[in-house]
PDB file of C-alpha atoms in Angstrom:
ATOM      1  CA  MET A   1     -86.860 -14.089 -22.006  1.00 49.00           C
ATOM      2  CA  PHE A   2     -85.093 -11.103 -20.457  1.00 46.00           C
ATOM      3  CA  ALA A   3     -85.391 -12.809 -17.100  1.00 51.00           C
ATOM      4  CA  GLN A   4     -83.458 -15.807 -18.428  1.00 53.00           C
ATOM      5  CA  ALA A   5     -80.741 -13.588 -19.988  1.00 55.00           C
ATOM      6  CA  GLU A   6     -79.979 -11.751 -16.753  1.00 61.00           C
ATOM      7  CA  PRO A   7     -78.598 -14.817 -14.875  1.00 64.00           C
ATOM      8  CA  LEU A   8     -76.426 -15.608 -17.908  1.00 61.00           C
ATOM      9  CA  LEU A   9     -75.027 -12.083 -18.002  1.00 65.00           C
ATOM     10  CA  ARG A  10     -74.415 -12.234 -14.288  1.00 68.00           C
ATOM     11  CA  GLN A  11     -72.537 -15.521 -14.684  1.00 69.00           C
ATOM     12  CA  GLU A  12     -70.469 -14.115 -17.540  1.00 69.00           C
ATOM     13  CA  LYS A  13     -69.558 -11.109 -15.438  1.00 71.00           C
ATOM     14  CA  LEU A  14     -68.578 -13.372 -12.554  1.00 71.00           C
ATOM     15  CA  LEU A  15     -66.477 -15.522 -14.870  1.00 73.00           C
ATOM     16  CA  ILE A  16     -64.756 -12.442 -16.212  1.00 76.00           C
ATOM     17  CA  ILE A  17     -64.141 -11.170 -12.667  1.00 78.00           C
ATOM     18  CA  TYR A  18     -62.778 -14.567 -11.624  1.00 76.00           C
ATOM     19  CA  PHE A  19     -60.598 -14.673 -14.720  1.00 77.00           C
ATOM     20  CA  VAL A  20     -59.249 -11.166 -14.114  1.00 77.00           C
ATOM     21  CA  ALA A  21     -58.687 -11.971 -10.451  1.00 79.00           C
ATOM     22  CA  ILE A  22     -56.758 -15.109 -11.348  1.00 82.00           C
ATOM     23  CA  LEU A  23     -54.649 -13.181 -13.881  1.00 80.00           C
ATOM     24  CA  LEU A  24     -54.026 -10.472 -11.317  1.00 82.00           C
ATOM     25  CA  PHE A  25     -53.041 -13.051  -8.714  1.00 80.00           C
ATOM     26  CA  ILE A  26     -50.672 -14.773 -11.151  1.00 83.00           C
ATOM     27  CA  THR A  27     -49.160 -11.413 -12.112  1.00 83.00           C
ATOM     28  CA  VAL A  28     -48.672 -10.315  -8.506  1.00 81.00           C
ATOM     29  CA  PHE A  29     -47.265 -13.729  -7.603  1.00 79.00           C
ATOM     30  CA  SER A  30     -44.847 -13.580 -10.563  1.00 80.00           C
ATOM     31  CA  VAL A  31     -43.706 -10.052  -9.664  1.00 82.00           C
ATOM     32  CA  VAL A  32     -43.186 -11.008  -6.005  1.00 83.00           C
ATOM     33  CA  PHE A  33     -41.347 -14.160  -7.059  1.00 80.00           C
ATOM     34  CA  VAL A  34     -39.064 -12.240  -9.455  1.00 82.00           C
ATOM     35  CA  ILE A  35     -38.362  -9.565  -6.817  1.00 85.00           C
ATOM     36  CA  ALA A  36     -37.605 -12.174  -4.147  1.00 81.00           C
ATOM     37  CA  PHE A  37     -35.406 -14.105  -6.581  1.00 79.00           C
ATOM     38  CA  GLN A  38     -33.557 -10.939  -7.594  1.00 82.00           C
ATOM     39  CA  ARG A  39     -33.019  -9.947  -3.966  1.00 83.00           C
ATOM     40  CA  ARG A  40     -31.715 -13.402  -3.164  1.00 82.00           C
ATOM     41  CA  LYS A  41     -29.463 -13.280  -6.201  1.00 78.00           C
ATOM     42  CA  ASN A  42     -28.168  -9.820  -5.256  1.00 80.00           C
ATOM     43  CA  LYS A  43     -27.564 -10.944  -1.677  1.00 80.00           C
ATOM     44  CA  PHE A  44     -25.657 -13.954  -2.951  1.00 75.00           C
ATOM     45  CA  LEU A  45     -23.557 -11.774  -5.276  1.00 75.00           C
ATOM     46  CA  ILE A  46     -22.850  -9.281  -2.481  1.00 81.00           C
ATOM     47  CA  GLU A  47     -21.820 -12.075  -0.099  1.00 74.00           C
ATOM     48  CA  ARG A  48     -19.679 -13.596  -2.820  1.00 75.00           C
ATOM     49  CA  LEU A  49     -18.003 -10.234  -3.486  1.00 73.00           C
ATOM     50  CA  GLU A  50     -17.449  -9.640   0.243  1.00 70.00           C
ATOM     51  CA  ASN A  51     -15.945 -13.109   0.647  1.00 70.00           C
ATOM     52  CA  GLN A  52     -13.708 -12.489  -2.361  1.00 70.00           C
ATOM     53  CA  GLN A  53     -12.570  -9.179  -0.895  1.00 69.00           C
ATOM     54  CA  LYS A  54     -11.941 -10.807   2.485  1.00 68.00           C
ATOM     55  CA  PHE A  55      -9.916 -13.532   0.789  1.00 62.00           C
ATOM     56  CA  GLU A  56      -7.882 -10.975  -1.172  1.00 62.00           C
ATOM     57  CA  ASN A  57      -7.299  -8.891   1.978  1.00 65.00           C
ATOM     58  CA  GLU A  58      -6.192 -11.952   3.951  1.00 63.00           C
ATOM     59  CA  LEU A  59      -3.915 -12.969   1.080  1.00 60.00           C
ATOM     60  CA  ALA A  60      -2.440  -9.466   0.920  1.00 63.00           C
ATOM     61  CA  LYS A  61      -1.937  -9.444   4.707  1.00 64.00           C
ATOM     62  CA  SER A  62      -0.184 -12.815   4.530  1.00 62.00           C
ATOM     63  CA  GLN A  63       2.083 -11.582   1.753  1.00 63.00           C
ATOM     64  CA  ILE A  64       2.913  -8.448   3.742  1.00 65.00           C
ATOM     65  CA  GLU A  65       3.676 -10.516   6.847  1.00 65.00           C
ATOM     66  CA  ILE A  66       5.999 -12.721   4.794  1.00 63.00           C
ATOM     67  CA  GLN A  67       7.687  -9.660   3.281  1.00 69.00           C
ATOM     68  CA  GLU A  68       8.106  -8.052   6.705  1.00 64.00           C
ATOM     69  CA  GLN A  69       9.709 -11.229   8.048  1.00 63.00           C
ATOM     70  CA  ILE A  70      12.060 -11.313   5.055  1.00 67.00           C
ATOM     71  CA  PHE A  71      12.930  -7.642   5.621  1.00 66.00           C
ATOM     72  CA  LYS A  72      13.576  -8.396   9.293  1.00 64.00           C
ATOM     73  CA  ASN A  73      15.858 -11.332   8.447  1.00 65.00           C
ATOM     74  CA  ILE A  74      17.795  -9.189   5.972  1.00 68.00           C
ATOM     75  CA  ALA A  75      18.082  -6.443   8.592  1.00 62.00           C
ATOM     76  CA  TRP A  76      19.492  -8.921  11.108  1.00 64.00           C
ATOM     77  CA  GLU A  77      21.970 -10.243   8.546  1.00 65.00           C
ATOM     78  CA  LEU A  78      23.083  -6.726   7.656  1.00 65.00           C
ATOM     79  CA  HIS A  79      23.460  -5.639  11.263  1.00 61.00           C
ATOM     80  CA  ASP A  80      24.901  -8.818  12.786  1.00 62.00           C
ATOM     81  CA  ASN A  81      26.975 -10.253   9.946  1.00 66.00           C
ATOM     82  CA  ILE A  82      27.850  -7.568   7.390  1.00 70.00           C
ATOM     83  CA  GLY A  83      28.137  -4.906  10.077  1.00 67.00           C
ATOM     84  CA  GLN A  84      30.402  -7.094  12.203  1.00 69.00           C
ATOM     85  CA  LEU A  85      32.608  -7.983   9.236  1.00 71.00           C
ATOM     86  CA  LEU A  86      33.035  -4.326   8.346  1.00 72.00           C
ATOM     87  CA  SER A  87      33.902  -3.555  11.974  1.00 72.00           C
ATOM     88  CA  VAL A  88      36.593  -6.242  11.818  1.00 71.00           C
ATOM     89  CA  VAL A  89      37.930  -4.629   8.633  1.00 74.00           C
ATOM     90  CA  ASN A  90      38.178  -1.331  10.505  1.00 73.00           C
ATOM     91  CA  ILE A  91      40.101  -3.008  13.338  1.00 73.00           C
ATOM     92  CA  GLN A  92      42.486  -4.588  10.811  1.00 75.00           C
ATOM     93  CA  LEU A  93      43.040  -1.191   9.209  1.00 74.00           C
ATOM     94  CA  ASN A  94      43.900   0.279  12.622  1.00 74.00           C
ATOM     95  CA  MET A  95      46.486  -2.463  13.133  1.00 73.00           C
ATOM     96  CA  LEU A  96      47.809  -1.921   9.621  1.00 75.00           C
ATOM     97  CA  LEU A  97      48.123   1.826  10.265  1.00 73.00           C
ATOM     98  CA  ASP A  98      50.691   1.219  12.993  1.00 74.00           C
ATOM     99  CA  LYS A  99      52.789  -1.093  10.813  1.00 76.00           C
ATOM    100  CA  THR A 100      52.964   0.770   7.518  1.00 78.00           C
ATOM    101  CA  PRO A 101      55.198   3.659   6.443  1.00 79.00           C
ATOM    102  CA  GLU A 102      53.835   7.121   7.121  1.00 76.00           C
ATOM    103  CA  GLU A 103      53.403   7.908   3.409  1.00 76.00           C
ATOM    104  CA  HIS A 104      50.573   5.309   3.277  1.00 72.00           C
ATOM    105  CA  HIS A 105      48.777   6.555   6.384  1.00 76.00           C
ATOM    106  CA  GLU A 106      46.568   9.058   4.573  1.00 79.00           C
ATOM    107  CA  GLN A 107      45.296   6.421   2.141  1.00 80.00           C
ATOM    108  CA  ILE A 108      44.581   3.991   4.985  1.00 74.00           C
ATOM    109  CA  LYS A 109      42.739   6.705   6.937  1.00 77.00           C
ATOM    110  CA  GLU A 110      40.589   7.471   3.886  1.00 78.00           C
ATOM    111  CA  THR A 111      39.799   3.757   3.595  1.00 79.00           C
ATOM    112  CA  LYS A 112      38.942   3.653   7.298  1.00 75.00           C
ATOM    113  CA  ASN A 113      36.565   6.587   6.892  1.00 79.00           C
ATOM    114  CA  LEU A 114      34.927   4.895   3.919  1.00 79.00           C
ATOM    115  CA  VAL A 115      34.471   1.675   5.899  1.00 74.00           C
ATOM    116  CA  SER A 116      33.026   3.636   8.851  1.00 77.00           C
ATOM    117  CA  GLU A 117      30.545   5.366   6.547  1.00 75.00           C
ATOM    118  CA  THR A 118      29.610   1.983   5.080  1.00 76.00           C
ATOM    119  CA  VAL A 119      29.043   0.559   8.565  1.00 73.00           C
ATOM    120  CA  GLN A 120      26.748   3.483   9.392  1.00 73.00           C
ATOM    121  CA  GLU A 121      24.876   3.065   6.102  1.00 73.00           C
ATOM    122  CA  VAL A 122      24.395  -0.652   6.770  1.00 74.00           C
ATOM    123  CA  ARG A 123      23.032   0.148  10.235  1.00 73.00           C
ATOM    124  CA  ASN A 124      20.659   2.784   8.852  1.00 72.00           C
ATOM    125  CA  LEU A 125      19.459   0.388   6.177  1.00 70.00           C
ATOM    126  CA  SER A 126      18.898  -2.361   8.737  1.00 71.00           C
ATOM    127  CA  LYS A 127      16.788   0.042  10.801  1.00 70.00           C
ATOM    128  CA  VAL A 128      14.361   0.892   7.984  1.00 70.00           C
ATOM    129  CA  LEU A 129      14.076  -2.772   6.986  1.00 71.00           C
ATOM    130  CA  ASN A 130      13.288  -4.050  10.478  1.00 69.00           C
ATOM    131  CA  ASN A 131       9.579  -3.500  11.266  1.00 74.00           C
ATOM    132  CA  ASP A 132      10.309  -3.625  15.012  1.00 74.00           C
ATOM    133  CA  VAL A 133      12.548  -0.577  14.622  1.00 70.00           C
ATOM    134  CA  VAL A 134       9.957   1.146  12.420  1.00 77.00           C
ATOM    135  CA  LEU A 135       7.346   0.446  15.105  1.00 77.00           C
ATOM    136  CA  LYS A 136       9.624   1.942  17.740  1.00 81.00           C
ATOM    137  CA  ASN A 137      10.635   4.998  15.702  1.00 84.00           C
ATOM    138  CA  GLY A 138       7.217   5.709  14.215  1.00 86.00           C
ATOM    139  CA  LEU A 139       6.336   6.911  10.727  1.00 89.00           C
ATOM    140  CA  LEU A 140       7.906  10.374  10.825  1.00 91.00           C
ATOM    141  CA  ASN A 141      11.257   9.315  12.310  1.00 89.00           C
ATOM    142  CA  SER A 142      11.483   6.355   9.937  1.00 87.00           C
ATOM    143  CA  LEU A 143      10.833   8.595   6.932  1.00 89.00           C
ATOM    144  CA  HIS A 144      13.395  11.070   8.266  1.00 88.00           C
ATOM    145  CA  LEU A 145      16.012   8.285   8.498  1.00 83.00           C
ATOM    146  CA  GLU A 146      15.229   7.240   4.932  1.00 84.00           C
ATOM    147  CA  ILE A 147      15.569  10.798   3.626  1.00 88.00           C
ATOM    148  CA  VAL A 148      18.862  11.258   5.516  1.00 85.00           C
ATOM    149  CA  ARG A 149      20.120   7.980   4.057  1.00 80.00           C
ATOM    150  CA  PHE A 150      19.221   9.111   0.540  1.00 82.00           C
ATOM    151  CA  ASN A 151      21.071  12.405   0.976  1.00 86.00           C
ATOM    152  CA  LYS A 152      24.183  10.643   2.327  1.00 80.00           C
ATOM    153  CA  LEU A 153      24.242   8.402  -0.729  1.00 76.00           C
ATOM    154  CA  ASN A 154      24.397  11.537  -2.906  1.00 80.00           C
ATOM    155  CA  PHE A 155      21.980  10.046  -5.437  1.00 78.00           C
ATOM    156  CA  LEU A 156      19.732  13.096  -5.276  1.00 85.00           C
ATOM    157  CA  GLU A 157      18.654  15.996  -3.082  1.00 89.00           C
ATOM    158  CA  ALA A 158      15.769  14.824  -0.873  1.00 90.00           C
ATOM    159  CA  GLN A 159      13.640  16.629   1.670  1.00 92.00           C
ATOM    160  CA  CYS A 160      10.595  15.886   3.813  1.00 92.00           C
ATOM    161  CA  GLN A 161       8.060  18.444   5.034  1.00 93.00           C
ATOM    162  CA  VAL A 162       5.281  18.006   7.603  1.00 94.00           C
ATOM    163  CA  THR A 163       2.278  20.311   7.965  1.00 94.00           C
ATOM    164  CA  GLY A 164      -0.742  20.276  10.269  1.00 92.00           C
ATOM    165  CA  ASP A 165      -1.154  18.927  13.781  1.00 92.00           C
ATOM    166  CA  ILE A 166       0.331  15.433  14.001  1.00 91.00           C
ATOM    167  CA  VAL A 167      -2.338  12.788  14.641  1.00 91.00           C
ATOM    168  CA  PRO A 168      -1.365   9.431  16.258  1.00 90.00           C
ATOM    169  CA  ILE A 169      -1.852   6.517  13.860  1.00 89.00           C
ATOM    170  CA  LYS A 170      -2.199   2.813  14.590  1.00 87.00           C
ATOM    171  CA  SER A 171       1.316   1.354  14.604  1.00 85.00           C
ATOM    172  CA  SER A 172       0.570  -1.496  12.204  1.00 83.00           C
ATOM    173  CA  ASN A 173      -0.866   1.021   9.729  1.00 88.00           C
ATOM    174  CA  GLU A 174       2.177   3.270  10.120  1.00 88.00           C
ATOM    175  CA  ILE A 175       4.354   0.398   8.930  1.00 85.00           C
ATOM    176  CA  ILE A 176       2.164  -0.123   5.847  1.00 87.00           C
ATOM    177  CA  ILE A 177       2.213   3.607   5.038  1.00 91.00           C
ATOM    178  CA  PHE A 178       5.992   3.682   5.469  1.00 89.00           C
ATOM    179  CA  ARG A 179       6.456   0.645   3.211  1.00 87.00           C
ATOM    180  CA  ILE A 180       4.358   2.303   0.478  1.00 90.00           C
ATOM    181  CA  VAL A 181       6.512   5.427   0.554  1.00 91.00           C
ATOM    182  CA  GLN A 182       9.687   3.348   0.883  1.00 87.00           C
ATOM    183  CA  GLU A 183       8.765   1.346  -2.234  1.00 86.00           C
ATOM    184  CA  PHE A 184       8.194   4.578  -4.134  1.00 90.00           C
ATOM    185  CA  LEU A 185      11.569   5.965  -2.990  1.00 87.00           C
ATOM    186  CA  SER A 186      13.296   2.711  -3.915  1.00 83.00           C
ATOM    187  CA  ASN A 187      11.843   2.895  -7.434  1.00 85.00           C
ATOM    188  CA  ILE A 188      13.131   6.463  -7.742  1.00 86.00           C
ATOM    189  CA  ILE A 189      16.667   5.322  -6.947  1.00 82.00           C
ATOM    190  CA  LYS A 190      16.453   2.422  -9.415  1.00 81.00           C
ATOM    191  CA  HIS A 191      14.673   4.041 -12.350  1.00 81.00           C
ATOM    192  CA  ALA A 192      13.951   7.772 -12.089  1.00 79.00           C
ATOM    193  CA  LYS A 193      17.415   9.321 -12.646  1.00 86.00           C
ATOM    194  CA  ALA A 194      16.061  12.199 -10.573  1.00 88.00           C
ATOM    195  CA  LYS A 195      18.008  15.079  -9.042  1.00 90.00           C
ATOM    196  CA  LYS A 196      15.372  16.233  -6.567  1.00 91.00           C
ATOM    197  CA  LEU A 197      12.770  14.532  -4.394  1.00 92.00           C
ATOM    198  CA  ILE A 198      10.259  16.040  -2.008  1.00 93.00           C
ATOM    199  CA  VAL A 199       7.931  14.195   0.371  1.00 94.00           C
ATOM    200  CA  LEU A 200       5.029  16.118   1.943  1.00 95.00           C
ATOM    201  CA  LEU A 201       2.908  14.895   4.856  1.00 95.00           C
ATOM    202  CA  ASN A 202      -0.198  16.942   5.539  1.00 95.00           C
ATOM    203  CA  TYR A 203      -2.109  16.015   8.709  1.00 94.00           C
ATOM    204  CA  LYS A 204      -5.661  17.140   7.918  1.00 93.00           C
ATOM    205  CA  ASP A 205      -8.746  16.948  10.144  1.00 91.00           C
ATOM    206  CA  ASN A 206      -9.904  13.527   8.912  1.00 92.00           C
ATOM    207  CA  SER A 207      -6.972  12.058   7.037  1.00 94.00           C
ATOM    208  CA  LEU A 208      -3.234  12.031   6.455  1.00 95.00           C
ATOM    209  CA  GLU A 209      -2.376  13.178   2.949  1.00 95.00           C
ATOM    210  CA  ILE A 210       1.023  12.159   1.595  1.00 95.00           C
ATOM    211  CA  THR A 211       2.485  13.335  -1.685  1.00 95.00           C
ATOM    212  CA  ALA A 212       5.930  12.556  -3.048  1.00 94.00           C
ATOM    213  CA  LYS A 213       7.352  13.898  -6.274  1.00 93.00           C
ATOM    214  CA  ASP A 214      10.605  13.589  -8.204  1.00 93.00           C
ATOM    215  CA  ASP A 215      11.938  15.426 -11.250  1.00 91.00           C
ATOM    216  CA  GLY A 216      13.125  12.268 -12.999  1.00 89.00           C
ATOM    217  CA  VAL A 217      12.572  10.755 -16.426  1.00 91.00           C
ATOM    218  CA  GLY A 218       9.042   9.507 -15.665  1.00 88.00           C
ATOM    219  CA  PHE A 219       7.398   6.567 -17.443  1.00 87.00           C
ATOM    220  CA  ASP A 220       4.304   5.417 -19.313  1.00 84.00           C
ATOM    221  CA  ILE A 221       1.914   4.055 -16.653  1.00 81.00           C
ATOM    222  CA  SER A 222      -0.028   2.012 -19.236  1.00 78.00           C
ATOM    223  CA  LYS A 223       3.048  -0.170 -19.779  1.00 75.00           C
ATOM    224  CA  ILE A 224       3.484  -1.116 -16.120  1.00 70.00           C
ATOM    225  CA  THR A 225       2.998  -4.833 -15.415  1.00 60.00           C
ATOM    226  CA  GLN A 226       0.934  -6.334 -12.589  1.00 56.00           C
ATOM    227  CA  ASN A 227       4.115  -7.645 -10.976  1.00 53.00           C
ATOM    228  CA  SER A 228       5.526  -4.148 -10.555  1.00 64.00           C
ATOM    229  CA  GLY A 229       6.179  -2.317  -7.316  1.00 76.00           C
ATOM    230  CA  MET A 230       3.210  -0.094  -8.093  1.00 81.00           C
ATOM    231  CA  GLU A 231       0.852  -3.063  -7.694  1.00 80.00           C
ATOM    232  CA  THR A 232       2.471  -3.826  -4.351  1.00 81.00           C
ATOM    233  CA  MET A 233       1.893  -0.244  -3.208  1.00 87.00           C
ATOM    234  CA  LYS A 234      -1.682  -0.377  -4.476  1.00 86.00           C
ATOM    235  CA  SER A 235      -2.481  -3.590  -2.587  1.00 83.00           C
ATOM    236  CA  ARG A 236      -0.994  -2.151   0.626  1.00 86.00           C
ATOM    237  CA  ALA A 237      -3.093   1.000   0.218  1.00 89.00           C
ATOM    238  CA  GLY A 238      -6.164  -1.205  -0.257  1.00 87.00           C
ATOM    239  CA  LEU A 239      -5.602  -2.739   3.171  1.00 83.00           C
ATOM    240  CA  LEU A 240      -5.695   0.769   4.637  1.00 87.00           C
ATOM    241  CA  LYS A 241      -8.790   1.703   2.590  1.00 88.00           C
ATOM    242  CA  ALA A 242      -6.716   4.667   1.458  1.00 91.00           C
ATOM    243  CA  ASP A 243      -6.892   6.559  -1.818  1.00 93.00           C
ATOM    244  CA  PHE A 244      -3.758   5.867  -3.831  1.00 93.00           C
ATOM    245  CA  SER A 245      -2.484   6.945  -7.199  1.00 93.00           C
ATOM    246  CA  ILE A 246       0.727   7.273  -9.182  1.00 91.00           C
ATOM    247  CA  ILE A 247       0.966   9.994 -11.816  1.00 91.00           C
ATOM    248  CA  SER A 248       3.779   9.970 -14.347  1.00 90.00           C
ATOM    249  CA  LYS A 249       4.615  10.871 -17.926  1.00 88.00           C
ATOM    250  CA  PRO A 250       7.848  10.360 -19.843  1.00 89.00           C
ATOM    251  CA  GLY A 251      10.087  13.341 -19.162  1.00 88.00           C
ATOM    252  CA  LYS A 252       7.682  14.812 -16.572  1.00 88.00           C
ATOM    253  CA  GLY A 253       8.768  13.054 -13.374  1.00 90.00           C
ATOM    254  CA  THR A 254       6.620  10.874 -11.115  1.00 92.00           C
ATOM    255  CA  SER A 255       4.257  11.703  -8.258  1.00 94.00           C
ATOM    256  CA  LEU A 256       2.718   9.562  -5.526  1.00 94.00           C
ATOM    257  CA  TYR A 257      -0.538  10.454  -3.796  1.00 95.00           C
ATOM    258  CA  LEU A 258      -1.840   8.661  -0.696  1.00 95.00           C
ATOM    259  CA  ASN A 259      -4.784   9.758   1.429  1.00 96.00           C
ATOM    260  CA  TYR A 260      -5.200   7.688   4.589  1.00 94.00           C
ATOM    261  CA  PRO A 261      -8.422   8.168   6.631  1.00 93.00           C
ATOM    262  CA  TYR A 262      -7.664   8.123  10.366  1.00 90.00           C
ATOM    263  CA  GLY A 263     -10.622   5.893  11.224  1.00 76.00           C
ATOM    264  CA  ASN A 264      -9.260   2.829   9.389  1.00 68.00           C
TER     265      ASN A 264
END
């Protein structure tokens, strides 16, 4: 009787082993399948995100190229048309000076000086708008011209300081950096009601750190719209893979921070 029971027990044990083995196989297969599926899903999401970022970068580059061409066209118009017209006005004033009574000469000379200053301002403005000129002058000289222009306009007292050993930067990136700072300076003129402005460029070992600060009225950053100049600056900084931030509070002025890694 015991002899007959032993084969049955052996068969039951084998069935249990087979059953456990099948369950283990199904479990392992399910885990492998889930892991493979998750990896494939993650790879797809990563590729999708990379493609989205590439698309956004290409779109931003296209927008910047369009803006630069518009700036260049405006610069040409200012230099060739407005500048020429103002030069003609100066010539007419010279002719008028010889034909008018002496008591009017001083007023005409003052007008001539004003026209000459306007011609110079138009030329300076055309230089900072034309990316070819910015490429030729470089970042530091272009910023210097912009600061000089601001001081001549008597809107505020502006200064620019440079520290560290100057590191050569890719020309196309210099233009983007300059446009970011230029946009910030333009917003100061339009909105800040500031009396003082300081721009600091610190050439560090691995990056160029730029800070700009005014003592103006400031603003509430949470109320800035996506169509603002700050979004334009942010998208330009993204192309450089640079850290960018704007800090401002009502009554506390506004600060710009940009940290550009040399390797990008």
